[in-house]
Every structure is written in C-alpha cells, then in structure tokens.
Coordinates of C-alpha atoms in Angstrom, one line a residue:
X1 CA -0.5 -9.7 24.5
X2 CA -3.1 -12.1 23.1
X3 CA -4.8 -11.4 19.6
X4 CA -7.9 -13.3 18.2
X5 CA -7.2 -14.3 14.9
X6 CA -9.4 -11.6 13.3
X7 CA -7.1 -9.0 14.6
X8 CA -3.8 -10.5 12.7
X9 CA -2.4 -9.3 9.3
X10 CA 0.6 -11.8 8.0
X11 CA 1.7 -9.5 5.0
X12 CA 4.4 -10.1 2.6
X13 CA 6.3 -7.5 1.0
X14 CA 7.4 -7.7 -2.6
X15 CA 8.6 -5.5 -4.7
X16 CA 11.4 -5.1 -7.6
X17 CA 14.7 -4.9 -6.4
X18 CA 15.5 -1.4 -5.0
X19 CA 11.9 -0.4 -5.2
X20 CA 12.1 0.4 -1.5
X21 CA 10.9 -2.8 0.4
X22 CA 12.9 -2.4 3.2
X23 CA 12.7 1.2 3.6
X24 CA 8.9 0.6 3.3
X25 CA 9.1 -2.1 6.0
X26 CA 11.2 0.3 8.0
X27 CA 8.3 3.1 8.2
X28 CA 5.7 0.4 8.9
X29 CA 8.0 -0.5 12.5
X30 CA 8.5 3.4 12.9
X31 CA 4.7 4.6 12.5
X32 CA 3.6 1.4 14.2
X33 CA 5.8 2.3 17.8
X34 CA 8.2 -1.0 17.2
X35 CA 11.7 1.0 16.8
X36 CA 12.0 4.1 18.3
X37 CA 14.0 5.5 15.4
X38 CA 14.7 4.8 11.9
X39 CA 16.9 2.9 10.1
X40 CA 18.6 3.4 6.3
X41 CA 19.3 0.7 4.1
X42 CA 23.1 3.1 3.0
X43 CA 24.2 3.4 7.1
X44 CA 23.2 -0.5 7.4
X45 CA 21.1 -0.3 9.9
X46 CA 17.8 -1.3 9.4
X47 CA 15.7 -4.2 11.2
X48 CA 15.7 -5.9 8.0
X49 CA 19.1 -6.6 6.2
X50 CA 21.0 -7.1 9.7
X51 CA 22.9 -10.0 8.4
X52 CA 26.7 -9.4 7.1
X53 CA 26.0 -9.9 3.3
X54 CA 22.7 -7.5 3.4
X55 CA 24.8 -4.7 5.0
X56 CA 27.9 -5.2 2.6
X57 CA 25.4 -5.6 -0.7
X58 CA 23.4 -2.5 0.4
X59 CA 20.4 -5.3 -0.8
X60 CA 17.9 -7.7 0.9
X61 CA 18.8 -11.4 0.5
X62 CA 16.6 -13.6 2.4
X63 CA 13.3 -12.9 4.0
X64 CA 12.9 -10.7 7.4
X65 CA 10.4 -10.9 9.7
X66 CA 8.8 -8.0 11.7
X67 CA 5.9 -8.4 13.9
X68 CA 4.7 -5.3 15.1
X69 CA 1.7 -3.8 16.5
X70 CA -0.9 -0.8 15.7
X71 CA -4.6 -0.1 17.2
X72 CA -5.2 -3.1 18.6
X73 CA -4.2 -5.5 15.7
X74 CA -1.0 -7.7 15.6
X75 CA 1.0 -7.5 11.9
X76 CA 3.6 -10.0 11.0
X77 CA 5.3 -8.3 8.1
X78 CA 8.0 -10.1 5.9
X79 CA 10.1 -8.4 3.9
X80 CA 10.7 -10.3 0.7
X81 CA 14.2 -9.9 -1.7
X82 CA 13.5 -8.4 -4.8
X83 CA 16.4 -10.1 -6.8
X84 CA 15.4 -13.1 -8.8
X85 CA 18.5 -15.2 -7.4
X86 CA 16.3 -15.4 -3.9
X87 CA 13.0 -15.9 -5.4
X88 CA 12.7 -18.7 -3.5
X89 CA 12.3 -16.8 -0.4
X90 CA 8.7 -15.5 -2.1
X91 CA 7.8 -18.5 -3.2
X92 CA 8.0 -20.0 -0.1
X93 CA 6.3 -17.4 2.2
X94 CA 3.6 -16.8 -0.8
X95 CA 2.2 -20.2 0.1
X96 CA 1.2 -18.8 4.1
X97 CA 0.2 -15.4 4.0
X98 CA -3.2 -13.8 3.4
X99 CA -1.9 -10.5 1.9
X100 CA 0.6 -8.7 0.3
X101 CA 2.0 -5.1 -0.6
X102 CA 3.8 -5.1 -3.6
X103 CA 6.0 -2.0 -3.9
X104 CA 6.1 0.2 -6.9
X105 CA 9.4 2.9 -7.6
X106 CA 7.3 5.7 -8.8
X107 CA 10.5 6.6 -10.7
X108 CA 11.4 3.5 -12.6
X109 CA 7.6 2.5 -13.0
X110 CA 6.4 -1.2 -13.3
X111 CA 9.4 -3.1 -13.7
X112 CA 10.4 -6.6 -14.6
X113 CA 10.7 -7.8 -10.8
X114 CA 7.1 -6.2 -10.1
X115 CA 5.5 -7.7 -13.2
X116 CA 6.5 -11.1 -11.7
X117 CA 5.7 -10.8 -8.5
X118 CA 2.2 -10.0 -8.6
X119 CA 1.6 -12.5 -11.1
X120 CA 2.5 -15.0 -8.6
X121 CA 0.3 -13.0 -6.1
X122 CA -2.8 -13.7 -8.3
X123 CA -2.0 -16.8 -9.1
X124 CA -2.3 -17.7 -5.6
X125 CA -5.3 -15.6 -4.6
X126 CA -3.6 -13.3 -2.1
X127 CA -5.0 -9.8 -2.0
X128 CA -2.5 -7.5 -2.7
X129 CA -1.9 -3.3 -2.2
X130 CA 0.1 -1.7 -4.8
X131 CA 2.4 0.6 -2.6
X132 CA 4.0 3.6 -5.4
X133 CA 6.8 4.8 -3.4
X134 CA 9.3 7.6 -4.1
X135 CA 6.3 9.5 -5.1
X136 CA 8.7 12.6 -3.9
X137 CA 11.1 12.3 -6.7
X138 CA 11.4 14.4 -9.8
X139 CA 10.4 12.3 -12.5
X140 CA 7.5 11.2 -11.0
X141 CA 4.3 11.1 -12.6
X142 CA 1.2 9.1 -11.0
X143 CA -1.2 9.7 -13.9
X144 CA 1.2 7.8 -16.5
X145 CA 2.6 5.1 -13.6
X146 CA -1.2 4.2 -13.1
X147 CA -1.9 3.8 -16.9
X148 CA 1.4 1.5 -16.8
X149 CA -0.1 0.1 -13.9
X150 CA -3.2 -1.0 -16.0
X151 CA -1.0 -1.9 -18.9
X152 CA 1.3 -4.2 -17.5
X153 CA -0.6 -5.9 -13.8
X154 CA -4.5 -5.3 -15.1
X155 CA -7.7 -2.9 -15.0
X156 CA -8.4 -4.4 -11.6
X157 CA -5.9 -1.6 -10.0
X158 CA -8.1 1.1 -8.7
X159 CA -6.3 4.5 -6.6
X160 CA -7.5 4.4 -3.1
X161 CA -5.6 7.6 -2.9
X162 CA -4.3 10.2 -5.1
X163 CA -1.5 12.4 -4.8
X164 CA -1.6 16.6 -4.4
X165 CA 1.3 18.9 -4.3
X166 CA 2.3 22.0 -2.3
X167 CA 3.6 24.4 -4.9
X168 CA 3.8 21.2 -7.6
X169 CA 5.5 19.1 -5.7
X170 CA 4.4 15.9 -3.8
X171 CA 3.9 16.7 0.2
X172 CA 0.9 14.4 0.8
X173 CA -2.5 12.9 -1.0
X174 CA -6.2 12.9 -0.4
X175 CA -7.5 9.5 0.5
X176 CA -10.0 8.9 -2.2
X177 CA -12.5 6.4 -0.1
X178 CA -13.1 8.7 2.2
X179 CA -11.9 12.2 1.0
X180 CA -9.5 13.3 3.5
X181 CA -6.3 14.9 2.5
X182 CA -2.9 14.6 4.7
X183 CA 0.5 16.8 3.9
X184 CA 3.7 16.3 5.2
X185 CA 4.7 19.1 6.7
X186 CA 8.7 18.2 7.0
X187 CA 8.0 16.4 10.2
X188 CA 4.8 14.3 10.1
X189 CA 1.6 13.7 8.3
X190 CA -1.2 16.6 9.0
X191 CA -4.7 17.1 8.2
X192 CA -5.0 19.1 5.1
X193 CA -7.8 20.3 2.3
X194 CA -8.1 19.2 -1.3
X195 CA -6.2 21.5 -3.7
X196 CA -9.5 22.8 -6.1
X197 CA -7.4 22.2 -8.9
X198 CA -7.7 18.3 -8.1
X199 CA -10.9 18.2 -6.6
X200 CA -12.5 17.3 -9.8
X201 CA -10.2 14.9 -10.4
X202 CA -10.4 12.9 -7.3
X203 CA -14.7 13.3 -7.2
X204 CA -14.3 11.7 -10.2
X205 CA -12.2 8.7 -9.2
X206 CA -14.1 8.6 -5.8
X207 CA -17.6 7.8 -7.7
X208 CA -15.7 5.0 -9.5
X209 CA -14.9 3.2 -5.9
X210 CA -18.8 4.0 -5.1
X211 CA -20.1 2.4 -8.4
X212 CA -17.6 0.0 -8.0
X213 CA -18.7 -1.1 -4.5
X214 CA -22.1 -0.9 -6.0
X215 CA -21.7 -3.8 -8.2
X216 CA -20.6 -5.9 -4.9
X217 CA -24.2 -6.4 -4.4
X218 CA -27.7 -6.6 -5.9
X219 CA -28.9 -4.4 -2.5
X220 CA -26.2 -1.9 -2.9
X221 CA -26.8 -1.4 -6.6
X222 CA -30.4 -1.0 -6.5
X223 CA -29.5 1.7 -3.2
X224 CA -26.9 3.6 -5.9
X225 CA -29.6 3.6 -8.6
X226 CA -32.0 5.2 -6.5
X227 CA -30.0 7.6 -6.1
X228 CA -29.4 7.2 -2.2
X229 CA -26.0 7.6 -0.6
X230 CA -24.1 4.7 0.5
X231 CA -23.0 4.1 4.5
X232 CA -19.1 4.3 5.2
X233 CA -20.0 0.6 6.5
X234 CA -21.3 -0.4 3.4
X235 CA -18.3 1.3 1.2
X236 CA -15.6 -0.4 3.2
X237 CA -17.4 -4.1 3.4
X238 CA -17.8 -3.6 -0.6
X239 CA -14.5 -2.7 -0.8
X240 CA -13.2 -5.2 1.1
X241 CA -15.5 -8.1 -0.9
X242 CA -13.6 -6.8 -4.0
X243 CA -10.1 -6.8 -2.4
X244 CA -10.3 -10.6 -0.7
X245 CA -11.9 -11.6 -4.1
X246 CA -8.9 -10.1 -6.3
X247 CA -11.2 -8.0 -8.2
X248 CA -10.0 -5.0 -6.4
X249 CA -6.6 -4.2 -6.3
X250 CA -6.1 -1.3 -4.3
X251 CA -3.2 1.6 -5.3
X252 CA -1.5 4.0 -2.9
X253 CA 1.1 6.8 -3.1
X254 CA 3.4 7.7 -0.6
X255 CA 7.1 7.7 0.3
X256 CA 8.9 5.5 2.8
X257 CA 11.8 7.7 3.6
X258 CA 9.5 10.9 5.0
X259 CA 6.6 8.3 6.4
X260 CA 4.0 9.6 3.9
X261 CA 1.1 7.1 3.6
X262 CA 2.6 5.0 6.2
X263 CA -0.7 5.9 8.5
X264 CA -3.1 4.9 5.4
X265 CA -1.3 2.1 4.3
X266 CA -2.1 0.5 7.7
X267 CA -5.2 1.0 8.5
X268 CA -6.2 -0.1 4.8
X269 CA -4.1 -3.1 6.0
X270 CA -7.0 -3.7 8.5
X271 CA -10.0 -2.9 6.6
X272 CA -9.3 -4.6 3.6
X273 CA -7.1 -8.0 4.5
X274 CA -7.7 -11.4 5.6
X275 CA -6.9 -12.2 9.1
X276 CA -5.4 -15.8 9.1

C-alpha cells in the first residue's frame, strides 16, 4: 500500500531500561493487526529482541524497527535500548524522527534513564507522549508519579487521560480530552462510565486542556471568555499546536502486558504527531 506523507508516524521509543519498551512496542503490533499473537520479553519471543544476545540478556540492545499499520495511517515504530551502554542507538535515530513515546514504570517512577532521555527529546524539538506503564501494579500511584513527572521532566506534562479503578484497582481510565472512559474487562478494552468519585477530578483536569487550548489562539481565547464552548476540531488542532510546539507534553496511563491504552495511545499518535 501507498501512504501520503501526512498519513506516516516515524516514532521512537525510549524509555529507562526495563520500563517496558518492548512490551509497549509489542501491544502497538498486537492492537494494530501486525502479529497475530503476542510476544514476552521472559519466553524470548518478541518482534523486538530477536537477536541471540537480546534473548539471552532478557534486554534490548540495539534498535528494532516495526512498521505497522492502523486506520489508514502507516507507523514506523523503533524501539530504542534503555541502557546507557547503547545510547548511541537513540542518538542516532533521535536525529530522523518526528515523535517519540517515552515510557514511564509507574512503579519505579521517573528514573535516571527517563530523565535523560527526554532531555535529549527537547533538546531536539521532537514532540514526545509520556506512556506510564505498569499502571496495574501495587505500588502504583498516578497522582504522586505525575507530581514527579513535573518535578523532574517540567510543568509542560499535562494527563490526556487519567486512571479509574474497579473496586481500587486499575482496570482502565477515562480519556480526559474527550471524556470517555474504557475498562479492561480481562479480555479487551470496553466502553465504560466515569466512577462519580473521580468525576470531579477529571472535570477539573479536563477544563485545564480547554484553557490550555485556549491560550493557542487569540480567536479561541476570546470564544472561551465568552463563555462559548469550544468544537472537538478546535480542541484537537489546539492541542496538537501545543504538542508539535513542545509546550504540550501529553501523559497517558495504561499497561502493555493487558493492552490497556494501547487503542488511545494510537490514535493520539495520529492527532497529535508530525507526519515526516
């Protein structure tokens, strides 16, 4: 198939070692229709560490490339090592693509590997999506990650979704652009409703994104002062301004292994990345 260049992503994927890159990468192939089942990183059989040294190591050593496909756009993901001793993998593919997902362990929080990668992200412009995987694990706590978040990689991170519970623990999370929730239900993603005991919460962070995609534009911020609601068209073109422009850095939840956020994580690919 032949795609016009607007409907291209080439994304790198960068991440702290063991912060789930490759599991990440896996779900991306999965949900996209590429593999017809998934691989794990422990029975050495994923698309991405196929060489000798990846399988023995358990870890990613030099970059992997996975083009794929997903409603009607082509995405040429590579799948970056985390360790230090390849960083010049990063370096190297930094310098060609027009976006990035850096990949958070929502366990282990912002760590060393993650602080320098995204500083290298900004430093070369490329728009960036902070993935927070592992979002299923005990310890995890989004509320304190995301101050971290702020503390450590700037205030320019803002949740595009937020994470909600079944019974306090994490099953899914409500996109906050456009206030849909989705659950996993222990075999897919499903439609679901906003717990009341968040929707205050998310309202909140919603209206941020709406005053922030105000601010894109004298228009836009005259229409929010008056009072008048803003189009979906007009939130995800603000939106989009902010991310190309690195003043937006877009946060998502979600975990790899079960394929939550794998769905959102795409199509936020489209919206809100360069094409080449």
């Amino acid at each position: 198939m032949k795609y016009a260049a607007q409907n291209i992503r080439n994304i790198a994927i960068l991440g702290h070692q063991s912060s789930g890159k490759t599991t990440l990468s896996e779900s991306l192939a999965f949900t996209s229709g590429l593999i017809a089942a998934k691989g794990e990183v422990e029975k050495k059989n994923t698309i991405s560490d196929y060489i000798d040294q990846e399988k023995e190591k358990l870890t990613s050593i030099s970059a992997s490339f996975i083009p794929t496909y997903y409603k009607d756009y082509k995405f040429n993901f590579i799948d970056l090592p985390g360790n230090d001793d390849f960083i010049g993998e990063a370096l190297s593919v930094t310098r060609l693509v027009k976006g990035a997902i850096l990949v958070v362990d929502a366990e282990k929080g912002v760590q060393v590997g993650t602080v320098k990668h995204f500083q290298m992200l900004r430093k070369r412009g490329i728009p960036t999506i902070i993935f927070v995987n592992k979002m299923d694990k005990e310890n995890a706590n989004f509320d304190a990650l995301l101050d971290q978040i702020h503390e450590k990689l700037g205030k320019t991170a803002v949740p595009f979704s937020y994470p909600i519970g079944h019974v306090e623990h994490f099953d899914g999370f409500v996109n906050v652009v456009d206030l849909k929730a989705r659950r996993y239900n222990g075999k897919e993603c499903v439609d679901d409703v906003i717990y009341d005991d968040k929707k205050i919460k998310i309202m909140s962070l919603h209206n941020e994104i709406i005053e922030l995609v105000a601010e894109t534009s004298e228009e836009l911020l005259e229409k929010f002062f008056m009072g008048e609601d803003l189009t979906k068209d007009e939130i995800r073109e603000g939106l989009r301004t902010g991310v190309l422009n690195g003043e937006l850095t877009p946060v998502l939840v979600g975990c790899a292994t079960k394929n939550i956020g794998i769905h959102t994580t795409l199509q936020m690919l489209i919206d809100y990345m360069a094409n080449p």
